[in-house]
mmCIF file of N, CA, C and O in Angstrom:
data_model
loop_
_atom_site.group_PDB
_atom_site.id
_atom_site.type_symbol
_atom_site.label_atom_id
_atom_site.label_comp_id
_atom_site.label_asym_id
_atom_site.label_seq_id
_atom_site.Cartn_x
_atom_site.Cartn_y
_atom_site.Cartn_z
ATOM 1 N N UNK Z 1 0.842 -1.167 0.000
ATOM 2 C CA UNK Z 1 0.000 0.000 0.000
ATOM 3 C C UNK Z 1 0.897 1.243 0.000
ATOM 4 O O UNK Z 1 1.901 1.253 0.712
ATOM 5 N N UNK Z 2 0.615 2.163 -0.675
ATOM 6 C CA UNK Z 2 1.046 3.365 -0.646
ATOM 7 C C UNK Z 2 0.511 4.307 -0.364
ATOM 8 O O UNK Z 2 -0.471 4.596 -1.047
ATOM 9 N N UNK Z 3 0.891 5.190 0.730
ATOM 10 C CA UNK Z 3 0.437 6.002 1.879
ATOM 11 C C UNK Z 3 0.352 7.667 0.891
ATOM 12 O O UNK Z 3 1.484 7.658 0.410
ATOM 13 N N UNK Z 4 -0.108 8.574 0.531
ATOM 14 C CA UNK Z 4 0.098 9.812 0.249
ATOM 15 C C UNK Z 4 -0.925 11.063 0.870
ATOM 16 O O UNK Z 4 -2.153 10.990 0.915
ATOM 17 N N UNK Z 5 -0.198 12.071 1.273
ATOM 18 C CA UNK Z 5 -0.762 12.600 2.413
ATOM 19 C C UNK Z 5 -1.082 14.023 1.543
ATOM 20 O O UNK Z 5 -0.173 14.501 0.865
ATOM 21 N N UNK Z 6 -2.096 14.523 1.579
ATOM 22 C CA UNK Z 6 -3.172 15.241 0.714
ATOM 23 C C UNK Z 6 -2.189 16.591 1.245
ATOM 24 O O UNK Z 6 -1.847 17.451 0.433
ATOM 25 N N UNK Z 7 -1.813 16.652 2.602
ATOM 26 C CA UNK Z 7 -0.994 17.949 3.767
ATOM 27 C C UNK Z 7 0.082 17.931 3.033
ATOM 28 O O UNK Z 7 0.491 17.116 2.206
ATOM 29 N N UNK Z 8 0.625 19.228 3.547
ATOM 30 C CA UNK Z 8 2.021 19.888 3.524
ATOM 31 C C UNK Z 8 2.365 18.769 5.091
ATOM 32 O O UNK Z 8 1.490 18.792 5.956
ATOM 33 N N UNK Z 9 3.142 18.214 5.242
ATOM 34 C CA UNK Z 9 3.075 17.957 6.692
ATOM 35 C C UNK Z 9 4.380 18.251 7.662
ATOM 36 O O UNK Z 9 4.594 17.713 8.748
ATOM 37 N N UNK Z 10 5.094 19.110 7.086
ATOM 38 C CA UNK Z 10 6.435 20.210 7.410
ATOM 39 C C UNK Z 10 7.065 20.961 6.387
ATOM 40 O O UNK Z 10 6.723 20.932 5.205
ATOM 41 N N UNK Z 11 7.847 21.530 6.786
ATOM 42 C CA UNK Z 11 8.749 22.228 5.326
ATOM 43 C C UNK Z 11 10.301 21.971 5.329
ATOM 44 O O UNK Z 11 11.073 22.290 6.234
ATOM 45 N N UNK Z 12 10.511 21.549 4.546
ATOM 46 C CA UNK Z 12 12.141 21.420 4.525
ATOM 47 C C UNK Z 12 12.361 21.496 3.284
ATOM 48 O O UNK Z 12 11.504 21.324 2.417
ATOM 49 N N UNK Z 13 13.833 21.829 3.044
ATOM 50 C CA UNK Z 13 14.564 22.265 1.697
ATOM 51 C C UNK Z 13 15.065 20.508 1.323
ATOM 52 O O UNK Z 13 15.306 19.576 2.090
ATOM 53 N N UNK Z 14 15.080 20.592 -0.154
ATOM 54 C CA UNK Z 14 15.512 19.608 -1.046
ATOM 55 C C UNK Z 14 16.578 19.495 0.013
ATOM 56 O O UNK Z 14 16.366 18.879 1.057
ATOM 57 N N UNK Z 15 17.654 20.054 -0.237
ATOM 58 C CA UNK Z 15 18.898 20.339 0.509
ATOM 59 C C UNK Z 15 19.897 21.329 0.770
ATOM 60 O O UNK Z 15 19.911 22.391 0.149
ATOM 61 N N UNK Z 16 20.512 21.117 1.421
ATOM 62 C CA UNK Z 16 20.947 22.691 2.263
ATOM 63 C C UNK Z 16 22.260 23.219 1.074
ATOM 64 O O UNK Z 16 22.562 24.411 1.015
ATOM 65 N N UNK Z 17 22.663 22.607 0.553
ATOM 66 C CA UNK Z 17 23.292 23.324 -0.871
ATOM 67 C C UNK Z 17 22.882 22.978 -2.286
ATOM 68 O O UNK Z 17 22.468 21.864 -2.604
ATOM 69 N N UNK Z 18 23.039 24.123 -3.217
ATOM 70 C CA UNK Z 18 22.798 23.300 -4.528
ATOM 71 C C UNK Z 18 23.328 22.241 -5.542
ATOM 72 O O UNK Z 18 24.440 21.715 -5.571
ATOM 73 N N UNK Z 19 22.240 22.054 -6.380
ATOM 74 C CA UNK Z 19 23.046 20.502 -6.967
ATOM 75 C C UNK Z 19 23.342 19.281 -6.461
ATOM 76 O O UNK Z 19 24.434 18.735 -6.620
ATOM 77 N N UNK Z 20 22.120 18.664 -5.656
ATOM 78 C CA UNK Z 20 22.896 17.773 -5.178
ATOM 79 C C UNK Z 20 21.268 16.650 -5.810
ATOM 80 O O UNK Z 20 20.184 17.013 -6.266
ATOM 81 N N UNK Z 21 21.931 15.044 -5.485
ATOM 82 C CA UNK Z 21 21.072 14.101 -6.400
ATOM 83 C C UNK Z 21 20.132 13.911 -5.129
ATOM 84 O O UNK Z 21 20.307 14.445 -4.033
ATOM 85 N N UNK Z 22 19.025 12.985 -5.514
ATOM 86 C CA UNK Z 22 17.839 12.512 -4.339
ATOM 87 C C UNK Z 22 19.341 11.678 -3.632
ATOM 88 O O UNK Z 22 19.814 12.128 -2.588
ATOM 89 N N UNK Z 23 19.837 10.740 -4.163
ATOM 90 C CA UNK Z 23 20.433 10.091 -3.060
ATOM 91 C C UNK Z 23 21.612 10.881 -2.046
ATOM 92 O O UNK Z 23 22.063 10.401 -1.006
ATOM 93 N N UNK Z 24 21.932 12.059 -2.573
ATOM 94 C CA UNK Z 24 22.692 12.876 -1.718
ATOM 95 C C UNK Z 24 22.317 13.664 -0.668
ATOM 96 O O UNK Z 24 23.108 13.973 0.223
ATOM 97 N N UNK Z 25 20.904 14.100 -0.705
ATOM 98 C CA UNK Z 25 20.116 15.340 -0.352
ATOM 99 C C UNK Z 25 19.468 14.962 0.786
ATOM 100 O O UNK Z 25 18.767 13.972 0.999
ATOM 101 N N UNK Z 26 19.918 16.248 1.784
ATOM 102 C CA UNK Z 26 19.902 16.435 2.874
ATOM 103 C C UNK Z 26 17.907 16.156 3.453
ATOM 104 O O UNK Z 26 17.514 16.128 4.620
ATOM 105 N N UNK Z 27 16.997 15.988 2.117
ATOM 106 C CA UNK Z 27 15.530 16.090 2.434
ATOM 107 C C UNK Z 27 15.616 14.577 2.702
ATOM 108 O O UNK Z 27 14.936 14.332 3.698
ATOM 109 N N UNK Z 28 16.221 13.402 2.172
ATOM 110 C CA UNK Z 28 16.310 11.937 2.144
ATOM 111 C C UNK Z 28 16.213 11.741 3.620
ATOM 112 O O UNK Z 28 15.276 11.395 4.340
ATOM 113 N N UNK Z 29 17.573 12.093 3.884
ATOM 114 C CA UNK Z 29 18.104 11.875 5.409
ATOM 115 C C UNK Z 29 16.816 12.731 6.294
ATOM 116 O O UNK Z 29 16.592 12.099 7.326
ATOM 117 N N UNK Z 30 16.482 13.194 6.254
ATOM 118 C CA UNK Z 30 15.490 13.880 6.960
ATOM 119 C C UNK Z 30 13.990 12.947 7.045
ATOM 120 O O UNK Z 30 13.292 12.547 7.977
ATOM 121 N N UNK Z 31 13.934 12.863 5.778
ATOM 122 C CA UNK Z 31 12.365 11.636 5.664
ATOM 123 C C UNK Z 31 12.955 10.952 6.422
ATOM 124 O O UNK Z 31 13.017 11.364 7.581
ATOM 125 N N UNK Z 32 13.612 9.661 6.087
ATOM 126 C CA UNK Z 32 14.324 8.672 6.746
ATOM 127 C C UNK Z 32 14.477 8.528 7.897
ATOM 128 O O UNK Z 32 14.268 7.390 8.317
ATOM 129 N N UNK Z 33 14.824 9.406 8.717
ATOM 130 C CA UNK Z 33 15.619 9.684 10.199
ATOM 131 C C UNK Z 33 14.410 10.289 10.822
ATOM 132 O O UNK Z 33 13.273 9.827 10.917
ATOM 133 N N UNK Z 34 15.094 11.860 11.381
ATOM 134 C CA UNK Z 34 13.763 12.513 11.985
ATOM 135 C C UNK Z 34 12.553 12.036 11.431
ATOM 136 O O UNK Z 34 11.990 11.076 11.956
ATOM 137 N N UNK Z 35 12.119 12.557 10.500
ATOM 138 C CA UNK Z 35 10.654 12.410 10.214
ATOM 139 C C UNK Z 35 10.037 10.787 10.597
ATOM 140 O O UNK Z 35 9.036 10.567 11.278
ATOM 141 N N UNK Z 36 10.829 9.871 10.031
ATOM 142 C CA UNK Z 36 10.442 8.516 10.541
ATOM 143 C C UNK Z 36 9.724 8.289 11.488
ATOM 144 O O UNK Z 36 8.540 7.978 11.616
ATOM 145 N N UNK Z 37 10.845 8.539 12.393
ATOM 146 C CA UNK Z 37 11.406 8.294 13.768
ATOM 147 C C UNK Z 37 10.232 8.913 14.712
ATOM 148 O O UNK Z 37 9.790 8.262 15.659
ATOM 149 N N UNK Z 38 9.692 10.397 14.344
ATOM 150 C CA UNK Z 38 8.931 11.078 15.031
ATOM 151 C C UNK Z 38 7.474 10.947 14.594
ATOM 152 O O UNK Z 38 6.597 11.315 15.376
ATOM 153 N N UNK Z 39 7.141 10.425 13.339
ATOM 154 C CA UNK Z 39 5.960 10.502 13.036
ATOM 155 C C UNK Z 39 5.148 8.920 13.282
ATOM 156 O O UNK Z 39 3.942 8.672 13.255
ATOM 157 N N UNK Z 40 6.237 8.068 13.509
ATOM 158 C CA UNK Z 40 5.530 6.278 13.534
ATOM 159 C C UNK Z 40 6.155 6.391 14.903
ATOM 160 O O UNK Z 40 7.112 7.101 15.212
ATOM 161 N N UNK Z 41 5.267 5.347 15.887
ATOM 162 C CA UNK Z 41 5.568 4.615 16.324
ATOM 163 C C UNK Z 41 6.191 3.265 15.595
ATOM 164 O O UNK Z 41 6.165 2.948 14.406
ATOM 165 N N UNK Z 42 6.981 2.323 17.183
ATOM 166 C CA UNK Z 42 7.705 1.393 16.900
ATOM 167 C C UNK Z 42 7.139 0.287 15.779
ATOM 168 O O UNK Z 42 7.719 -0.184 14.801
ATOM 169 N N UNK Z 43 5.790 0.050 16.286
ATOM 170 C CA UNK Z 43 4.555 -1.250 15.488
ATOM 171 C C UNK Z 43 4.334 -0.313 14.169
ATOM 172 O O UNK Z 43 4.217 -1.021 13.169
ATOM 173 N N UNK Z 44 4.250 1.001 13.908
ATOM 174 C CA UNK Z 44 3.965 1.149 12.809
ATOM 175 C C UNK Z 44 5.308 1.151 11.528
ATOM 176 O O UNK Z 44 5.173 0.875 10.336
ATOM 177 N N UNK Z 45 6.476 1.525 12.199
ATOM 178 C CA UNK Z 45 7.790 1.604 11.241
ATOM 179 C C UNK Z 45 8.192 -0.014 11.045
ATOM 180 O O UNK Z 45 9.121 -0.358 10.315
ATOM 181 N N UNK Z 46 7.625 -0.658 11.558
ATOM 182 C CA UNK Z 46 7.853 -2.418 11.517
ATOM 183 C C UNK Z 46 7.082 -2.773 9.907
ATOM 184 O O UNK Z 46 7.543 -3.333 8.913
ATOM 185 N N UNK Z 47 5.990 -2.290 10.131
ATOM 186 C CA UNK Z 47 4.870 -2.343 8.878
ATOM 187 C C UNK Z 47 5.449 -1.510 7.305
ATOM 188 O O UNK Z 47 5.281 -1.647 6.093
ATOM 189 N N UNK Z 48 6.165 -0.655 8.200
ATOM 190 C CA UNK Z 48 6.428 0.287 6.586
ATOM 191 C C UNK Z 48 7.807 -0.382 5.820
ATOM 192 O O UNK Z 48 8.885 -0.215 6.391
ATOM 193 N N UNK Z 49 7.782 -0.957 4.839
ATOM 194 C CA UNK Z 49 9.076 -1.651 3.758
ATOM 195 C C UNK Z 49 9.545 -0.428 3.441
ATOM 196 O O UNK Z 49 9.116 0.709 3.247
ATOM 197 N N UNK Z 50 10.867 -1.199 3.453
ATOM 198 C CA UNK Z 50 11.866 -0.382 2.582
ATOM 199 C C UNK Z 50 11.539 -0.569 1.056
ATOM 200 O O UNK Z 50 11.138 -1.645 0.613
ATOM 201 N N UNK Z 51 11.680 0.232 0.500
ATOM 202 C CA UNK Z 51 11.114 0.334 -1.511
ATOM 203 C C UNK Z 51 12.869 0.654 -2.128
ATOM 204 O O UNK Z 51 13.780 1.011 -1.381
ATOM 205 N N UNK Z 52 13.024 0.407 -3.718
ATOM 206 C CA UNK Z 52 13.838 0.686 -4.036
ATOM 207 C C UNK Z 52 13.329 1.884 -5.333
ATOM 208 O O UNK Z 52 12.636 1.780 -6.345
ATOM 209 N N UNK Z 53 14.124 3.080 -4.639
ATOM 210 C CA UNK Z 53 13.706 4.171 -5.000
ATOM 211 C C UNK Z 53 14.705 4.444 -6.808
ATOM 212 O O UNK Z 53 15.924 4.502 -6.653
ATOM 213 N N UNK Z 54 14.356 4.545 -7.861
ATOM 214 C CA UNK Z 54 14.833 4.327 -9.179
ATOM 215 C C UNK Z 54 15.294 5.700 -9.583
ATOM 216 O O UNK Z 54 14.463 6.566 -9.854
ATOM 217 N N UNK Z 55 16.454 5.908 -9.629
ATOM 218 C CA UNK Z 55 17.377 7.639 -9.868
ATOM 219 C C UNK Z 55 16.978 7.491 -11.411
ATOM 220 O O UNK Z 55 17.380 6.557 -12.104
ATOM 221 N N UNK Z 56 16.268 8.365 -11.804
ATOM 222 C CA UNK Z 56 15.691 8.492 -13.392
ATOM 223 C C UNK Z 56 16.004 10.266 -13.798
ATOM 224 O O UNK Z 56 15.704 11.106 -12.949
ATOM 225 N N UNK Z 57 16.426 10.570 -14.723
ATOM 226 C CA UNK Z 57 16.294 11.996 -15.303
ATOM 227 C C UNK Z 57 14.959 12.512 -14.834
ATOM 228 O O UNK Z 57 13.957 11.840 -14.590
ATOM 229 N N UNK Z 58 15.112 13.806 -14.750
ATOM 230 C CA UNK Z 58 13.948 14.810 -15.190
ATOM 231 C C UNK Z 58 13.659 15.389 -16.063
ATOM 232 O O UNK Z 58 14.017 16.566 -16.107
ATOM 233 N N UNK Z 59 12.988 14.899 -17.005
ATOM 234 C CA UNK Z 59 12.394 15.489 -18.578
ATOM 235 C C UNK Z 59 12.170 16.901 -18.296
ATOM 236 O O UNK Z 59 12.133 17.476 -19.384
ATOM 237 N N UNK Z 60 11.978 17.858 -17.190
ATOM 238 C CA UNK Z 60 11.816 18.748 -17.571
ATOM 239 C C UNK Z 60 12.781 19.979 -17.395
ATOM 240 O O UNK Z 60 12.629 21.162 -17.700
ATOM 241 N N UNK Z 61 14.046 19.164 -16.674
ATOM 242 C CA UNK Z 61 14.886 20.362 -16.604
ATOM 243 C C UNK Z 61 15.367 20.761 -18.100
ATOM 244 O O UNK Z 61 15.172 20.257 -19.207
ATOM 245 N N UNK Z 62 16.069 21.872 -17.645
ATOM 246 C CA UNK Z 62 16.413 22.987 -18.742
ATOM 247 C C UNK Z 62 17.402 23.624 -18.257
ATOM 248 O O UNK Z 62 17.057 24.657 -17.683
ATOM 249 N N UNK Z 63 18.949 23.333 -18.261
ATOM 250 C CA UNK Z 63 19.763 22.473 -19.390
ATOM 251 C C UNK Z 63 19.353 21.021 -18.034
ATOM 252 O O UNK Z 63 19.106 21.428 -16.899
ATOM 253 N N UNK Z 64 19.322 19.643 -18.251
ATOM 254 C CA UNK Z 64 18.778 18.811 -18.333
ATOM 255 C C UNK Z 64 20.505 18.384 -16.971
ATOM 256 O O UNK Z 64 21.649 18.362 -17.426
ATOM 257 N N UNK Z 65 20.242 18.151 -15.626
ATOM 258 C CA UNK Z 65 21.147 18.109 -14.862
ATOM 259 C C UNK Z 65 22.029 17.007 -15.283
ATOM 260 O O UNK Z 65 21.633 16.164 -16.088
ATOM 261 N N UNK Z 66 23.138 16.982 -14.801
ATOM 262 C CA UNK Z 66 24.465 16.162 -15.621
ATOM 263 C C UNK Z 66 24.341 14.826 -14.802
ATOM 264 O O UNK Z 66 24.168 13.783 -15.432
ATOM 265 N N UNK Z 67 24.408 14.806 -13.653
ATOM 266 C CA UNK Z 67 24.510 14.186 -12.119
ATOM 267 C C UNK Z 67 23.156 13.329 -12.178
ATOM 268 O O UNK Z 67 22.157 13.880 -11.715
ATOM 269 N N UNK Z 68 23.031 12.112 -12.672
ATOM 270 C CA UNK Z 68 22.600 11.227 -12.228
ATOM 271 C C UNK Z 68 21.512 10.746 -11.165
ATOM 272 O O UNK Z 68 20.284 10.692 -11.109
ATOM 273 N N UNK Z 69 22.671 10.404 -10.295
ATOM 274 C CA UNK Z 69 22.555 9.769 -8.748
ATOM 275 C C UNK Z 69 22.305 8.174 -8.625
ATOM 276 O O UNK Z 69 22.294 7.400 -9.583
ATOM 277 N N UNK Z 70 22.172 7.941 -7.716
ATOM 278 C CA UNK Z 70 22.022 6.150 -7.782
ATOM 279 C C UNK Z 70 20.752 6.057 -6.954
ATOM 280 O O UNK Z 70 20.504 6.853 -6.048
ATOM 281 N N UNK Z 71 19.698 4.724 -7.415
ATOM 282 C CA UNK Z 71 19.595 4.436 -6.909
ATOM 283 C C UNK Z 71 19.366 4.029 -5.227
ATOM 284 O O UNK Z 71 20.280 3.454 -4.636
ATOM 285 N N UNK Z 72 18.235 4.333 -4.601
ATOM 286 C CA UNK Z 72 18.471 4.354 -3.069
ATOM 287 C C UNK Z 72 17.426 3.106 -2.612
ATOM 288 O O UNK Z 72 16.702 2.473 -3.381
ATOM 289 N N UNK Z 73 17.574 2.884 -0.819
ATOM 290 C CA UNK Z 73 16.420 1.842 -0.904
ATOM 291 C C UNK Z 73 15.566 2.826 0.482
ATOM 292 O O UNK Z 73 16.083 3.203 1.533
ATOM 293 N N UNK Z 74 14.507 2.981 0.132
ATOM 294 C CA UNK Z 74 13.930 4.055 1.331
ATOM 295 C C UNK Z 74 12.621 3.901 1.933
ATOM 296 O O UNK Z 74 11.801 3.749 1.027
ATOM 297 N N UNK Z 75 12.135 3.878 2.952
ATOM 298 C CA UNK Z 75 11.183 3.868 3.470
ATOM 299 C C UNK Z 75 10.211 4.857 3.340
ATOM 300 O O UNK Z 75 9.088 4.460 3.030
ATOM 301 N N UNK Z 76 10.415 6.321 3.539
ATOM 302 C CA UNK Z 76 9.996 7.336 2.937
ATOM 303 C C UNK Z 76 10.600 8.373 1.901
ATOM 304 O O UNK Z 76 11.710 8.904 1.908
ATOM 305 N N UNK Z 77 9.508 8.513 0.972
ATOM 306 C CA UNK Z 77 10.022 8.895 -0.402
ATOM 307 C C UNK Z 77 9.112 10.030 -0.973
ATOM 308 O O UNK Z 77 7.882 10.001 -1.023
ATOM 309 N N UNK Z 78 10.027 11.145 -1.443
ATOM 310 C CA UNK Z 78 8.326 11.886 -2.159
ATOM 311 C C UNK Z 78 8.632 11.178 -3.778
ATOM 312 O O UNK Z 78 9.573 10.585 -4.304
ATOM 313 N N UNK Z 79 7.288 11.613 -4.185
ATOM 314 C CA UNK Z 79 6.896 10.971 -5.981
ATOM 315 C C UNK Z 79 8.307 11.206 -6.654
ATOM 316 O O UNK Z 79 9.294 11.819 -6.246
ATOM 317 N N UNK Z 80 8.071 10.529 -7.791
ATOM 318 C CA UNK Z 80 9.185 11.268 -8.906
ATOM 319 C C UNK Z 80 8.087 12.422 -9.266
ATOM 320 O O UNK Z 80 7.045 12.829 -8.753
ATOM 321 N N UNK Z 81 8.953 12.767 -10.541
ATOM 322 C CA UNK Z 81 8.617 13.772 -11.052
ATOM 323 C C UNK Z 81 7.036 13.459 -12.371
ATOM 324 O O UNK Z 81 6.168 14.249 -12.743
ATOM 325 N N UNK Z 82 7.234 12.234 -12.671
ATOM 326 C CA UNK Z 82 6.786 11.707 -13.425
ATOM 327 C C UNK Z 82 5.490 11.109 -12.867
ATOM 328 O O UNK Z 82 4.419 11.075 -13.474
ATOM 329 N N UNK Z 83 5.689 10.709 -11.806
ATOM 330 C CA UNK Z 83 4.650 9.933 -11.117
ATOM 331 C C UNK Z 83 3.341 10.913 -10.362
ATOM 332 O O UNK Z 83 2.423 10.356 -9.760
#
């Protein structure tokens, strides 16, 4: 099942410098960690799988970013761009 929450449900920056990939970026570590951590209890973060999150281009940048990224495996994730 996939959970998506209609709310803003905090604010945080992609990441705290520019240019950096989903698997680098300081918003990952933040879902992941804090946010996890503070928003589930123990019985509910048991329930939530890890997913393997797919580093794909963004069709819509302009010039079209150079940097990749890899691949991550994550529990919490926002959409692609596509999705």
């Amino acid at each position: 099942m996939l959970l998506i929450s209609n709310y803003a449900l905090d604010y945080q920056k992609y990441n705290t410098e520019e240019g950096a990939t989903w698997d680098k970026c300081t918003l990952r570590k933040w879902l992941n960690d804090t946010f996890f951590n503070d928003a589930f209890d123990v019985a509910e973060q048991i329930m939530i799988p890890t997913v393997e999150i797919v580093a794909d281009m963004n069709p819509y940048d302009d010039p079209p970013y150079s940097e990749l990224g890899k691949n991550t495996k994550d529990k919490v994730f926002l959409l692609s761009v596509t999705e």
